[in-house]
PDB file of C-alpha atoms in Angstrom:
ATOM      1  CA  MET A   1     292.967 150.136 231.671  1.00  0.00           C
ATOM      2  CA  ILE A   2     291.608 148.953 235.112  1.00  0.00           C
ATOM      3  CA  VAL A   3     293.705 148.946 238.406  1.00  0.00           C
ATOM      4  CA  SER A   4     291.655 147.312 241.160  1.00  0.00           C
ATOM      5  CA  ASP A   5     292.187 146.945 244.733  1.00  0.00           C
ATOM      6  CA  LEU A   6     296.355 146.859 244.298  1.00  0.00           C
ATOM      7  CA  SER A   7     297.488 145.938 247.867  1.00  0.00           C
ATOM      8  CA  LYS A   8     301.113 145.149 249.414  1.00  0.00           C
ATOM      9  CA  LYS A   9     302.481 144.681 252.647  1.00  0.00           C
ATOM     10  CA  TYR A  10     306.126 143.918 253.839  1.00  0.00           C
ATOM     11  CA  GLY A  11     306.074 142.478 256.991  1.00  0.00           C
ATOM     12  CA  ASN A  12     303.370 143.975 259.282  1.00  0.00           C
ATOM     13  CA  LYS A  13     303.819 147.498 256.784  1.00  0.00           C
ATOM     14  CA  THR A  14     301.449 148.174 254.558  1.00  0.00           C
ATOM     15  CA  VAL A  15     302.798 150.035 251.316  1.00  0.00           C
ATOM     16  CA  VAL A  16     299.965 149.823 249.068  1.00  0.00           C
ATOM     17  CA  ASP A  17     296.436 149.708 250.535  1.00  0.00           C
ATOM     18  CA  HIS A  18     293.718 148.587 248.299  1.00  0.00           C
ATOM     19  CA  ILE A  19     294.551 151.185 245.245  1.00  0.00           C
ATOM     20  CA  SER A  20     292.046 151.391 242.169  1.00  0.00           C
ATOM     21  CA  PHE A  21     291.785 153.545 239.236  1.00  0.00           C
ATOM     22  CA  SER A  22     290.885 153.361 235.518  1.00  0.00           C
ATOM     23  CA  MET A  23     291.678 155.013 232.572  1.00  0.00           C
ATOM     24  CA  GLU A  24     288.987 154.424 229.967  1.00  0.00           C
ATOM     25  CA  LYS A  25     290.651 156.531 226.920  1.00  0.00           C
ATOM     26  CA  PRO A  26     294.129 157.523 225.940  1.00  0.00           C
ATOM     27  CA  GLY A  27     295.974 160.444 227.620  1.00  0.00           C
ATOM     28  CA  VAL A  28     297.835 160.782 230.856  1.00  0.00           C
ATOM     29  CA  TYR A  29     296.985 159.497 234.342  1.00  0.00           C
ATOM     30  CA  ALA A  30     298.971 160.991 236.978  1.00  0.00           C
ATOM     31  CA  LEU A  31     300.113 159.039 240.067  1.00  0.00           C
ATOM     32  CA  LEU A  32     301.132 161.235 242.634  1.00  0.00           C
ATOM     33  CA  GLY A  33     302.461 161.296 246.413  1.00  0.00           C
ATOM     34  CA  THR A  34     304.748 162.014 249.226  1.00  0.00           C
ATOM     35  CA  ASN A  35     308.282 159.979 249.190  1.00  0.00           C
ATOM     36  CA  GLY A  36     307.183 156.753 250.211  1.00  0.00           C
ATOM     37  CA  ALA A  37     303.480 156.766 249.415  1.00  0.00           C
ATOM     38  CA  GLY A  38     303.811 153.898 247.488  1.00  0.00           C
ATOM     39  CA  LYS A  39     303.699 155.085 243.855  1.00  0.00           C
ATOM     40  CA  THR A  40     306.395 152.948 242.496  1.00  0.00           C
ATOM     41  CA  THR A  41     305.309 149.919 244.412  1.00  0.00           C
ATOM     42  CA  THR A  42     302.257 150.375 242.608  1.00  0.00           C
ATOM     43  CA  ILE A  43     303.773 150.774 239.070  1.00  0.00           C
ATOM     44  CA  ARG A  44     306.002 147.800 240.102  1.00  0.00           C
ATOM     45  CA  MET A  45     303.016 145.325 240.838  1.00  0.00           C
ATOM     46  CA  MET A  46     301.208 146.908 237.474  1.00  0.00           C
ATOM     47  CA  LEU A  47     304.023 145.610 235.573  1.00  0.00           C
ATOM     48  CA  GLY A  48     304.250 142.025 237.276  1.00  0.00           C
ATOM     49  CA  ILE A  49     308.010 143.107 238.505  1.00  0.00           C
ATOM     50  CA  LEU A  50     306.404 142.751 242.143  1.00  0.00           C
ATOM     51  CA  ALA A  51     304.039 140.074 243.200  1.00  0.00           C
ATOM     52  CA  LYS A  52     300.748 141.356 244.469  1.00  0.00           C
ATOM     53  CA  ASP A  53     299.460 140.610 247.566  1.00  0.00           C
ATOM     54  CA  GLY A  54     295.735 141.472 246.319  1.00  0.00           C
ATOM     55  CA  GLY A  55     294.008 143.061 243.404  1.00  0.00           C
ATOM     56  CA  GLU A  56     294.631 142.780 239.429  1.00  0.00           C
ATOM     57  CA  VAL A  57     295.256 145.005 236.708  1.00  0.00           C
ATOM     58  CA  LEU A  58     293.296 144.491 233.467  1.00  0.00           C
ATOM     59  CA  TRP A  59     294.424 145.693 230.013  1.00  0.00           C
ATOM     60  CA  ASN A  60     291.324 145.479 227.365  1.00  0.00           C
ATOM     61  CA  GLY A  61     289.697 143.132 229.634  1.00  0.00           C
ATOM     62  CA  ALA A  62     292.589 140.749 230.278  1.00  0.00           C
ATOM     63  CA  PRO A  63     295.281 140.688 233.038  1.00  0.00           C
ATOM     64  CA  LEU A  64     297.950 143.180 232.087  1.00  0.00           C
ATOM     65  CA  GLN A  65     301.222 140.995 231.170  1.00  0.00           C
ATOM     66  CA  VAL A  66     304.339 142.574 229.480  1.00  0.00           C
ATOM     67  CA  ASP A  67     304.385 139.704 226.858  1.00  0.00           C
ATOM     68  CA  THR A  68     301.114 140.023 225.529  1.00  0.00           C
ATOM     69  CA  CYS A  69     301.121 144.411 225.988  1.00  0.00           C
ATOM     70  CA  ASN A  70     303.424 146.498 224.326  1.00  0.00           C
ATOM     71  CA  VAL A  71     304.821 148.637 227.539  1.00  0.00           C
ATOM     72  CA  GLY A  72     307.293 151.087 227.588  1.00  0.00           C
ATOM     73  CA  TYR A  73     308.785 151.545 231.333  1.00  0.00           C
ATOM     74  CA  LEU A  74     310.740 154.596 232.223  1.00  0.00           C
ATOM     75  CA  ALA A  75     311.982 153.435 235.865  1.00  0.00           C
ATOM     76  CA  GLU A  76     312.884 156.188 238.442  1.00  0.00           C
ATOM     77  CA  GLU A  77     316.391 154.140 239.318  1.00  0.00           C
ATOM     78  CA  ARG A  78     318.945 154.278 236.517  1.00  0.00           C
ATOM     79  CA  GLY A  79     318.866 150.889 234.584  1.00  0.00           C
ATOM     80  CA  LEU A  80     321.845 150.843 232.325  1.00  0.00           C
ATOM     81  CA  TYR A  81     324.668 148.446 232.537  1.00  0.00           C
ATOM     82  CA  PRO A  82     327.752 150.992 233.319  1.00  0.00           C
ATOM     83  CA  LYS A  83     330.348 149.157 231.290  1.00  0.00           C
ATOM     84  CA  TYR A  84     328.528 147.921 227.935  1.00  0.00           C
ATOM     85  CA  SER A  85     328.412 149.582 224.860  1.00  0.00           C
ATOM     86  CA  LEU A  86     325.082 151.961 224.777  1.00  0.00           C
ATOM     87  CA  MET A  87     324.065 150.464 221.319  1.00  0.00           C
ATOM     88  CA  ASP A  88     324.424 147.042 222.456  1.00  0.00           C
ATOM     89  CA  GLN A  89     322.151 147.539 225.002  1.00  0.00           C
ATOM     90  CA  LEU A  90     319.920 149.454 223.076  1.00  0.00           C
ATOM     91  CA  ILE A  91     319.435 146.491 220.632  1.00  0.00           C
ATOM     92  CA  TYR A  92     319.214 144.425 223.435  1.00  0.00           C
ATOM     93  CA  PHE A  93     316.547 145.921 224.833  1.00  0.00           C
ATOM     94  CA  ALA A  94     314.553 146.453 221.435  1.00  0.00           C
ATOM     95  CA  GLY A  95     315.314 142.801 220.908  1.00  0.00           C
ATOM     96  CA  ILE A  96     313.250 141.680 224.149  1.00  0.00           C
ATOM     97  CA  LYS A  97     310.573 143.887 223.025  1.00  0.00           C
ATOM     98  CA  GLY A  98     310.209 142.117 219.981  1.00  0.00           C
ATOM     99  CA  VAL A  99     311.702 144.461 217.468  1.00  0.00           C
ATOM    100  CA  PRO A 100     314.068 143.332 214.975  1.00  0.00           C
ATOM    101  CA  LYS A 101     317.741 144.352 215.116  1.00  0.00           C
ATOM    102  CA  ALA A 102     317.634 146.143 211.507  1.00  0.00           C
ATOM    103  CA  GLU A 103     314.234 147.881 212.670  1.00  0.00           C
ATOM    104  CA  ALA A 104     315.772 148.572 216.212  1.00  0.00           C
ATOM    105  CA  LYS A 105     318.667 150.446 214.485  1.00  0.00           C
ATOM    106  CA  LYS A 106     316.842 152.635 212.432  1.00  0.00           C
ATOM    107  CA  ARG A 107     314.335 153.541 215.479  1.00  0.00           C
ATOM    108  CA  ILE A 108     317.925 153.855 217.593  1.00  0.00           C
ATOM    109  CA  ALA A 109     319.185 156.410 214.995  1.00  0.00           C
ATOM    110  CA  TYR A 110     315.630 158.537 214.899  1.00  0.00           C
ATOM    111  CA  TRP A 111     315.795 158.866 218.525  1.00  0.00           C
ATOM    112  CA  ALA A 112     319.131 159.668 218.882  1.00  0.00           C
ATOM    113  CA  ASP A 113     318.680 162.586 216.881  1.00  0.00           C
ATOM    114  CA  ARG A 114     315.272 163.094 218.574  1.00  0.00           C
ATOM    115  CA  LEU A 115     316.990 163.349 222.005  1.00  0.00           C
ATOM    116  CA  GLU A 116     320.084 164.744 220.815  1.00  0.00           C
ATOM    117  CA  VAL A 117     322.377 161.855 221.924  1.00  0.00           C
ATOM    118  CA  ALA A 118     323.735 160.548 218.485  1.00  0.00           C
ATOM    119  CA  GLU A 119     327.101 161.789 219.683  1.00  0.00           C
ATOM    120  CA  TYR A 120     327.610 159.210 222.201  1.00  0.00           C
ATOM    121  CA  LEU A 121     326.148 156.482 220.200  1.00  0.00           C
ATOM    122  CA  TYR A 122     327.790 156.506 217.126  1.00  0.00           C
ATOM    123  CA  PRO A 123     331.661 157.002 216.424  1.00  0.00           C
ATOM    124  CA  GLN A 124     333.440 159.978 215.665  1.00  0.00           C
ATOM    125  CA  GLN A 125     336.397 160.813 213.174  1.00  0.00           C
ATOM    126  CA  THR A 126     338.881 162.902 214.712  1.00  0.00           C
ATOM    127  CA  VAL A 127     342.187 164.000 213.152  1.00  0.00           C
ATOM    128  CA  ALA A 128     344.956 163.671 215.406  1.00  0.00           C
ATOM    129  CA  LYS A 129     348.408 165.087 215.382  1.00  0.00           C
ATOM    130  CA  GLY A 130     350.519 164.135 212.337  1.00  0.00           C
ATOM    131  CA  ARG A 131     347.038 164.371 210.153  1.00  0.00           C
ATOM    132  CA  ARG A 132     346.128 160.399 211.404  1.00  0.00           C
ATOM    133  CA  VAL A 133     342.266 160.027 211.504  1.00  0.00           C
ATOM    134  CA  LYS A 134     341.449 158.350 214.731  1.00  0.00           C
ATOM    135  CA  LYS A 135     337.991 157.051 215.252  1.00  0.00           C
ATOM    136  CA  GLN A 136     336.649 157.890 218.789  1.00  0.00           C
ATOM    137  CA  LYS A 137     335.182 154.956 220.929  1.00  0.00           C
ATOM    138  CA  PRO A 138     331.401 155.024 221.430  1.00  0.00           C
ATOM    139  CA  LYS A 139     330.798 156.287 224.927  1.00  0.00           C
ATOM    140  CA  LEU A 140     329.880 153.811 228.108  1.00  0.00           C
ATOM    141  CA  ALA A 141     326.540 154.369 230.349  1.00  0.00           C
ATOM    142  CA  ASP A 142     328.665 155.492 233.208  1.00  0.00           C
ATOM    143  CA  GLN A 143     330.779 158.173 231.368  1.00  0.00           C
ATOM    144  CA  LEU A 144     327.172 160.117 230.500  1.00  0.00           C
ATOM    145  CA  SER A 145     325.571 162.830 232.966  1.00  0.00           C
ATOM    146  CA  LYS A 146     322.610 161.836 234.916  1.00  0.00           C
ATOM    147  CA  GLY A 147     320.416 163.814 232.287  1.00  0.00           C
ATOM    148  CA  ASN A 148     322.085 161.857 229.593  1.00  0.00           C
ATOM    149  CA  GLN A 149     321.680 158.736 231.178  1.00  0.00           C
ATOM    150  CA  GLN A 150     318.086 159.548 231.568  1.00  0.00           C
ATOM    151  CA  LYS A 151     317.329 159.911 227.667  1.00  0.00           C
ATOM    152  CA  ILE A 152     318.959 156.729 226.757  1.00  0.00           C
ATOM    153  CA  GLN A 153     316.447 155.125 228.801  1.00  0.00           C
ATOM    154  CA  PHE A 154     313.930 157.137 227.853  1.00  0.00           C
ATOM    155  CA  MET A 155     314.721 155.878 224.234  1.00  0.00           C
ATOM    156  CA  THR A 156     314.620 152.276 225.438  1.00  0.00           C
ATOM    157  CA  ALA A 157     310.865 153.085 226.510  1.00  0.00           C
ATOM    158  CA  LEU A 158     309.963 154.168 223.339  1.00  0.00           C
ATOM    159  CA  LEU A 159     311.969 151.909 221.023  1.00  0.00           C
ATOM    160  CA  SER A 160     309.004 149.256 220.852  1.00  0.00           C
ATOM    161  CA  ASP A 161     306.600 151.865 219.862  1.00  0.00           C
ATOM    162  CA  PRO A 162     304.506 151.077 223.107  1.00  0.00           C
ATOM    163  CA  GLU A 163     300.865 151.294 223.036  1.00  0.00           C
ATOM    164  CA  LEU A 164     300.997 151.865 227.410  1.00  0.00           C
ATOM    165  CA  ILE A 165     304.010 154.310 228.425  1.00  0.00           C
ATOM    166  CA  ILE A 166     304.910 154.515 232.415  1.00  0.00           C
ATOM    167  CA  LEU A 167     307.009 157.376 233.257  1.00  0.00           C
ATOM    168  CA  ASP A 168     308.445 157.155 236.875  1.00  0.00           C
ATOM    169  CA  GLU A 169     309.844 160.638 237.713  1.00  0.00           C
ATOM    170  CA  PRO A 170     310.297 161.320 234.185  1.00  0.00           C
ATOM    171  CA  MET A 171     312.122 164.795 234.348  1.00  0.00           C
ATOM    172  CA  SER A 172     314.745 163.825 237.137  1.00  0.00           C
ATOM    173  CA  GLY A 173     317.879 165.177 236.409  1.00  0.00           C
ATOM    174  CA  LEU A 174     317.139 166.965 233.680  1.00  0.00           C
ATOM    175  CA  ASP A 175     318.061 170.808 233.020  1.00  0.00           C
ATOM    176  CA  PRO A 176     315.126 173.123 232.052  1.00  0.00           C
ATOM    177  CA  VAL A 177     315.973 172.758 227.972  1.00  0.00           C
ATOM    178  CA  ASN A 178     315.923 168.952 228.188  1.00  0.00           C
ATOM    179  CA  THR A 179     313.016 168.960 230.483  1.00  0.00           C
ATOM    180  CA  ASP A 180     311.174 171.008 227.865  1.00  0.00           C
ATOM    181  CA  LEU A 181     312.486 168.180 224.984  1.00  0.00           C
ATOM    182  CA  PHE A 182     310.688 165.263 227.304  1.00  0.00           C
ATOM    183  CA  LYS A 183     307.783 167.394 227.274  1.00  0.00           C
ATOM    184  CA  GLU A 184     307.559 167.681 223.671  1.00  0.00           C
ATOM    185  CA  ILE A 185     307.767 163.904 222.857  1.00  0.00           C
ATOM    186  CA  ILE A 186     305.273 163.206 225.864  1.00  0.00           C
ATOM    187  CA  ARG A 187     303.087 165.584 223.584  1.00  0.00           C
ATOM    188  CA  GLU A 188     303.941 163.775 220.770  1.00  0.00           C
ATOM    189  CA  GLU A 189     303.048 160.312 222.291  1.00  0.00           C
ATOM    190  CA  ILE A 190     299.670 161.702 223.679  1.00  0.00           C
ATOM    191  CA  ALA A 191     298.748 162.916 220.225  1.00  0.00           C
ATOM    192  CA  LYS A 192     299.674 159.643 218.776  1.00  0.00           C
ATOM    193  CA  GLY A 193     296.593 158.219 221.491  1.00  0.00           C
ATOM    194  CA  LYS A 194     298.982 156.575 223.767  1.00  0.00           C
ATOM    195  CA  TYR A 195     297.861 155.813 227.070  1.00  0.00           C
ATOM    196  CA  LEU A 196     300.488 157.396 229.692  1.00  0.00           C
ATOM    197  CA  ILE A 197     300.798 156.684 233.329  1.00  0.00           C
ATOM    198  CA  MET A 198     302.921 159.438 235.153  1.00  0.00           C
ATOM    199  CA  SER A 199     304.397 159.283 238.657  1.00  0.00           C
ATOM    200  CA  SER A 200     306.390 162.795 239.391  1.00  0.00           C
ATOM    201  CA  HIS A 201     306.787 165.443 242.222  1.00  0.00           C
ATOM    202  CA  GLN A 202     307.048 168.281 239.573  1.00  0.00           C
ATOM    203  CA  MET A 203     303.220 169.072 240.048  1.00  0.00           C
ATOM    204  CA  ALA A 204     303.497 172.157 237.737  1.00  0.00           C
ATOM    205  CA  THR A 205     304.823 169.850 234.859  1.00  0.00           C
ATOM    206  CA  VAL A 206     302.118 166.901 235.854  1.00  0.00           C
ATOM    207  CA  GLU A 207     299.469 169.513 235.490  1.00  0.00           C
ATOM    208  CA  GLU A 208     300.704 170.413 231.791  1.00  0.00           C
ATOM    209  CA  PHE A 209     299.377 166.858 230.890  1.00  0.00           C
ATOM    210  CA  CYS A 210     297.367 164.850 233.269  1.00  0.00           C
ATOM    211  CA  THR A 211     293.415 164.877 233.126  1.00  0.00           C
ATOM    212  CA  ASP A 212     292.761 162.331 235.927  1.00  0.00           C
ATOM    213  CA  ILE A 213     294.744 162.217 239.047  1.00  0.00           C
ATOM    214  CA  THR A 214     295.220 159.893 242.252  1.00  0.00           C
ATOM    215  CA  ILE A 215     296.916 161.407 244.971  1.00  0.00           C
ATOM    216  CA  LEU A 216     298.889 158.720 247.628  1.00  0.00           C
ATOM    217  CA  ASN A 217     299.746 159.377 251.244  1.00  0.00           C
ATOM    218  CA  ARG A 218     301.319 156.933 253.444  1.00  0.00           C
ATOM    219  CA  SER A 219     299.832 153.829 251.065  1.00  0.00           C
ATOM    220  CA  LYS A 220     296.293 155.154 250.669  1.00  0.00           C
ATOM    221  CA  ALA A 221     294.792 156.967 247.931  1.00  0.00           C
ATOM    222  CA  VAL A 222     293.408 160.296 249.343  1.00  0.00           C
ATOM    223  CA  LEU A 223     292.425 161.907 246.485  1.00  0.00           C
ATOM    224  CA  GLN A 224     290.885 160.844 242.873  1.00  0.00           C
ATOM    225  CA  GLY A 225     289.289 161.988 239.925  1.00  0.00           C
ATOM    226  CA  ASN A 226     289.420 164.250 236.929  1.00  0.00           C
ATOM    227  CA  LEU A 227     291.632 167.267 237.778  1.00  0.00           C
ATOM    228  CA  ASN A 228     289.540 169.791 236.233  1.00  0.00           C
ATOM    229  CA  GLU A 229     286.445 168.660 238.237  1.00  0.00           C
ATOM    230  CA  ILE A 230     288.488 168.611 241.652  1.00  0.00           C
ATOM    231  CA  LYS A 231     289.533 172.223 240.592  1.00  0.00           C
ATOM    232  CA  LYS A 232     286.419 173.332 240.007  1.00  0.00           C
ATOM    233  CA  SER A 233     285.063 172.039 242.948  1.00  0.00           C
ATOM    234  CA  TYR A 234     287.444 174.231 245.289  1.00  0.00           C
ATOM    235  CA  GLY A 235     286.237 177.136 243.316  1.00  0.00           C
ATOM    236  CA  ARG A 236     288.174 180.673 242.646  1.00  0.00           C
ATOM    237  CA  VAL A 237     289.378 180.993 245.690  1.00  0.00           C
ATOM    238  CA  ASN A 238     293.305 182.071 245.134  1.00  0.00           C
ATOM    239  CA  LEU A 239     294.045 185.375 244.646  1.00  0.00           C
ATOM    240  CA  ASN A 240     297.465 187.028 243.555  1.00  0.00           C
ATOM    241  CA  LEU A 241     297.368 190.630 244.122  1.00  0.00           C
ATOM    242  CA  LYS A 242     299.698 193.156 243.302  1.00  0.00           C
ATOM    243  CA  VAL A 243     299.698 196.965 244.282  1.00  0.00           C
ATOM    244  CA  GLU A 244     302.266 199.571 244.806  1.00  0.00           C
ATOM    245  CA  GLN A 245     301.942 200.142 248.527  1.00  0.00           C
ATOM    246  CA  ASP A 246     301.219 198.226 251.752  1.00  0.00           C
ATOM    247  CA  ILE A 247     297.431 197.195 252.095  1.00  0.00           C
ATOM    248  CA  ARG A 248     297.571 194.630 254.889  1.00  0.00           C
ATOM    249  CA  PRO A 249     294.863 196.778 256.774  1.00  0.00           C
ATOM    250  CA  TYR A 250     292.443 196.646 253.895  1.00  0.00           C
ATOM    251  CA  VAL A 251     293.284 192.770 253.775  1.00  0.00           C
ATOM    252  CA  GLU A 252     292.056 192.391 257.301  1.00  0.00           C
ATOM    253  CA  ALA A 253     289.279 194.485 257.158  1.00  0.00           C
ATOM    254  CA  ALA A 254     288.055 192.435 254.552  1.00  0.00           C
ATOM    255  CA  GLY A 255     288.554 189.128 256.331  1.00  0.00           C
ATOM    256  CA  VAL A 256     290.744 187.591 254.006  1.00  0.00           C
ATOM    257  CA  GLN A 257     293.876 185.215 254.556  1.00  0.00           C
ATOM    258  CA  LEU A 258     297.012 186.526 253.856  1.00  0.00           C
ATOM    259  CA  LEU A 259     299.463 183.713 252.583  1.00  0.00           C
ATOM    260  CA  THR A 260     302.548 184.912 251.628  1.00  0.00           C
ATOM    261  CA  GLU A 261     303.656 188.885 250.870  1.00  0.00           C
ATOM    262  CA  LYS A 262     306.562 190.025 248.552  1.00  0.00           C
ATOM    263  CA  GLU A 263     307.413 193.710 247.515  1.00  0.00           C
ATOM    264  CA  PHE A 264     303.644 194.371 247.868  1.00  0.00           C
ATOM    265  CA  GLU A 265     302.513 191.147 245.719  1.00  0.00           C
ATOM    266  CA  TYR A 266     299.968 189.478 247.746  1.00  0.00           C
ATOM    267  CA  GLN A 267     299.282 185.784 247.614  1.00  0.00           C
ATOM    268  CA  LEU A 268     295.790 185.514 249.363  1.00  0.00           C
ATOM    269  CA  LYS A 269     292.940 182.814 249.965  1.00  0.00           C
ATOM    270  CA  VAL A 270     289.067 184.168 249.841  1.00  0.00           C
ATOM    271  CA  GLU A 271     286.237 182.377 250.787  1.00  0.00           C
ATOM    272  CA  SER A 272     284.160 183.544 247.867  1.00  0.00           C
ATOM    273  CA  GLU A 273     284.210 185.555 244.737  1.00  0.00           C
ATOM    274  CA  ALA A 274     282.395 188.211 246.318  1.00  0.00           C
ATOM    275  CA  GLN A 275     284.535 188.434 249.263  1.00  0.00           C
ATOM    276  CA  ALA A 276     287.449 189.251 246.778  1.00  0.00           C
ATOM    277  CA  ASN A 277     285.222 191.561 245.090  1.00  0.00           C
ATOM    278  CA  GLY A 278     284.696 193.327 248.513  1.00  0.00           C
ATOM    279  CA  LEU A 279     288.700 193.779 248.967  1.00  0.00           C
ATOM    280  CA  LEU A 280     288.859 194.988 245.279  1.00  0.00           C
ATOM    281  CA  GLY A 281     286.300 197.710 245.677  1.00  0.00           C
ATOM    282  CA  SER A 282     288.239 199.204 249.126  1.00  0.00           C
ATOM    283  CA  LEU A 283     291.217 199.440 247.251  1.00  0.00           C
ATOM    284  CA  ILE A 284     289.795 201.377 244.118  1.00  0.00           C
ATOM    285  CA  GLN A 285     287.516 203.524 246.787  1.00  0.00           C
ATOM    286  CA  ALA A 286     290.959 204.268 248.456  1.00  0.00           C
ATOM    287  CA  GLN A 287     292.366 205.185 244.906  1.00  0.00           C
ATOM    288  CA  ILE A 288     295.145 202.451 245.458  1.00  0.00           C
ATOM    289  CA  PRO A 289     296.153 201.279 242.185  1.00  0.00           C
ATOM    290  CA  VAL A 290     295.969 197.862 241.295  1.00  0.00           C
ATOM    291  CA  ILE A 291     298.406 196.179 239.007  1.00  0.00           C
ATOM    292  CA  ARG A 292     297.274 192.672 239.202  1.00  0.00           C
ATOM    293  CA  PHE A 293     294.084 191.042 240.518  1.00  0.00           C
ATOM    294  CA  ASP A 294     294.140 187.429 239.617  1.00  0.00           C
ATOM    295  CA  LEU A 295     291.138 185.224 240.779  1.00  0.00           C
ATOM    296  CA  ARG A 296     291.807 181.352 240.294  1.00  0.00           C
ATOM    297  CA  GLU A 297     291.196 177.885 241.023  1.00  0.00           C
ATOM    298  CA  PRO A 298     293.773 176.230 243.302  1.00  0.00           C
ATOM    299  CA  SER A 299     296.889 174.942 241.270  1.00  0.00           C
ATOM    300  CA  LEU A 300     297.598 171.056 241.552  1.00  0.00           C
ATOM    301  CA  HIS A 301     300.229 171.768 243.922  1.00  0.00           C
ATOM    302  CA  GLU A 302     298.354 173.592 246.359  1.00  0.00           C
ATOM    303  CA  ILE A 303     295.774 171.165 246.505  1.00  0.00           C
ATOM    304  CA  PHE A 304     298.765 168.213 246.706  1.00  0.00           C
ATOM    305  CA  VAL A 305     299.608 170.307 249.940  1.00  0.00           C
ATOM    306  CA  GLU A 306     296.191 170.322 251.481  1.00  0.00           C
ATOM    307  CA  LYS A 307     295.250 167.164 251.050  1.00  0.00           C
ATOM    308  CA  VAL A 308     298.283 165.201 252.266  1.00  0.00           C
ATOM    309  CA  GLY A 309     298.394 167.657 255.339  1.00  0.00           C
ATOM    310  CA  GLU A 310     294.714 166.792 255.920  1.00  0.00           C
ATOM    311  CA  ALA A 311     295.669 163.308 255.661  1.00  0.00           C
ATOM    312  CA  ASN A 312     298.795 163.388 257.860  1.00  0.00           C
ATOM    313  CA  GLU A 313     296.630 165.428 260.556  1.00  0.00           C
ATOM    314  CA  ASP A 314     293.960 162.828 260.488  1.00  0.00           C
TER     315      ASP A 314
END
C-alpha cells in the first residue's frame, strides 16, 4: 500500500497537508496525532469517503477502491441504525461486501461468540409466570452500551474477512476486559497476514502492535518511520530509579533532569548512559540501597508529547 501526497482543504484551512506513507508488508501502521490533526480525514480520503484535493492511494499498484479491495473499516463514530435489528444490519453490511446470506450467518455466529455478544443477537427462551415460555426479542442498537456497540461495529468490519483493516480509535469506550479481547483479535488478524492501519490516542496500546508510525500535528507529519529505529535514535535516556530515601541532592549533583517524584521513586532524563551510571555510582558509594534502576529508550507516549510540543513551539 502506498499513500502519496494526500491533501485536503476546507476553504482556506488545510486539514491534511501532503501526507505520504507506505506499507511494504503485512503488519500494523499507526496514524497518530492530536485532536483535529487530520487522522480521520486521511483515512476517509484513503477509502474514498471524502474527495481528495491532491495525492493518490495505491493498493497492489492500482488506485485503492473499496469495490476491488476487501477493506474492513471500524469508524470512530457509531455507524449502526438505532431502531433496526442488529442481525438484519449485520447481514446487510456483509452483503454489501459480497458475502452470501448463508455464509454471513455462519460468520456472524462465530464472531458473536468470539466477541461475547450472542445474547444481543439471538432471541432467548425464558419462562414467565404460569410456566408460559416467552421468546425475547433481539436487542436494537440503541439498547446496547457504548462498548457493545463498538463490538458490533468491529464484527461488521471483520465479516468479509478483509485483507486491509482500518481501525479508527478501536478501543474507544471499552473496559479493560474488552480491550484485551480486542487486542487478542487484532493479534489473530496480524498472524493471518493482514494489513492494519490503526489510529488511536492510546499510545501504549499502539506500541504493542505497530511497526511503523506517522505522527500528525496541525495537518502535517512531524515524525515518520520505523518505531524501533526512532526509539533507538533517542538512546537509553529515560531512567526510572527507586530508592528508600530522598536523593534529590545526588540527582542535582549529577546534573540529571528530574521529571517526576513519588515516594522515593524518580523519573529522570539523562544525557547519556555514562551520566546515569555516574549517578548510580554516587548512590552506591553513599551506601543508599537502590531498589530499581531501569534505563530505557523513551516510550511512544513520550516521543509523541515531545514531537508535538516541538511542532507547536515552531
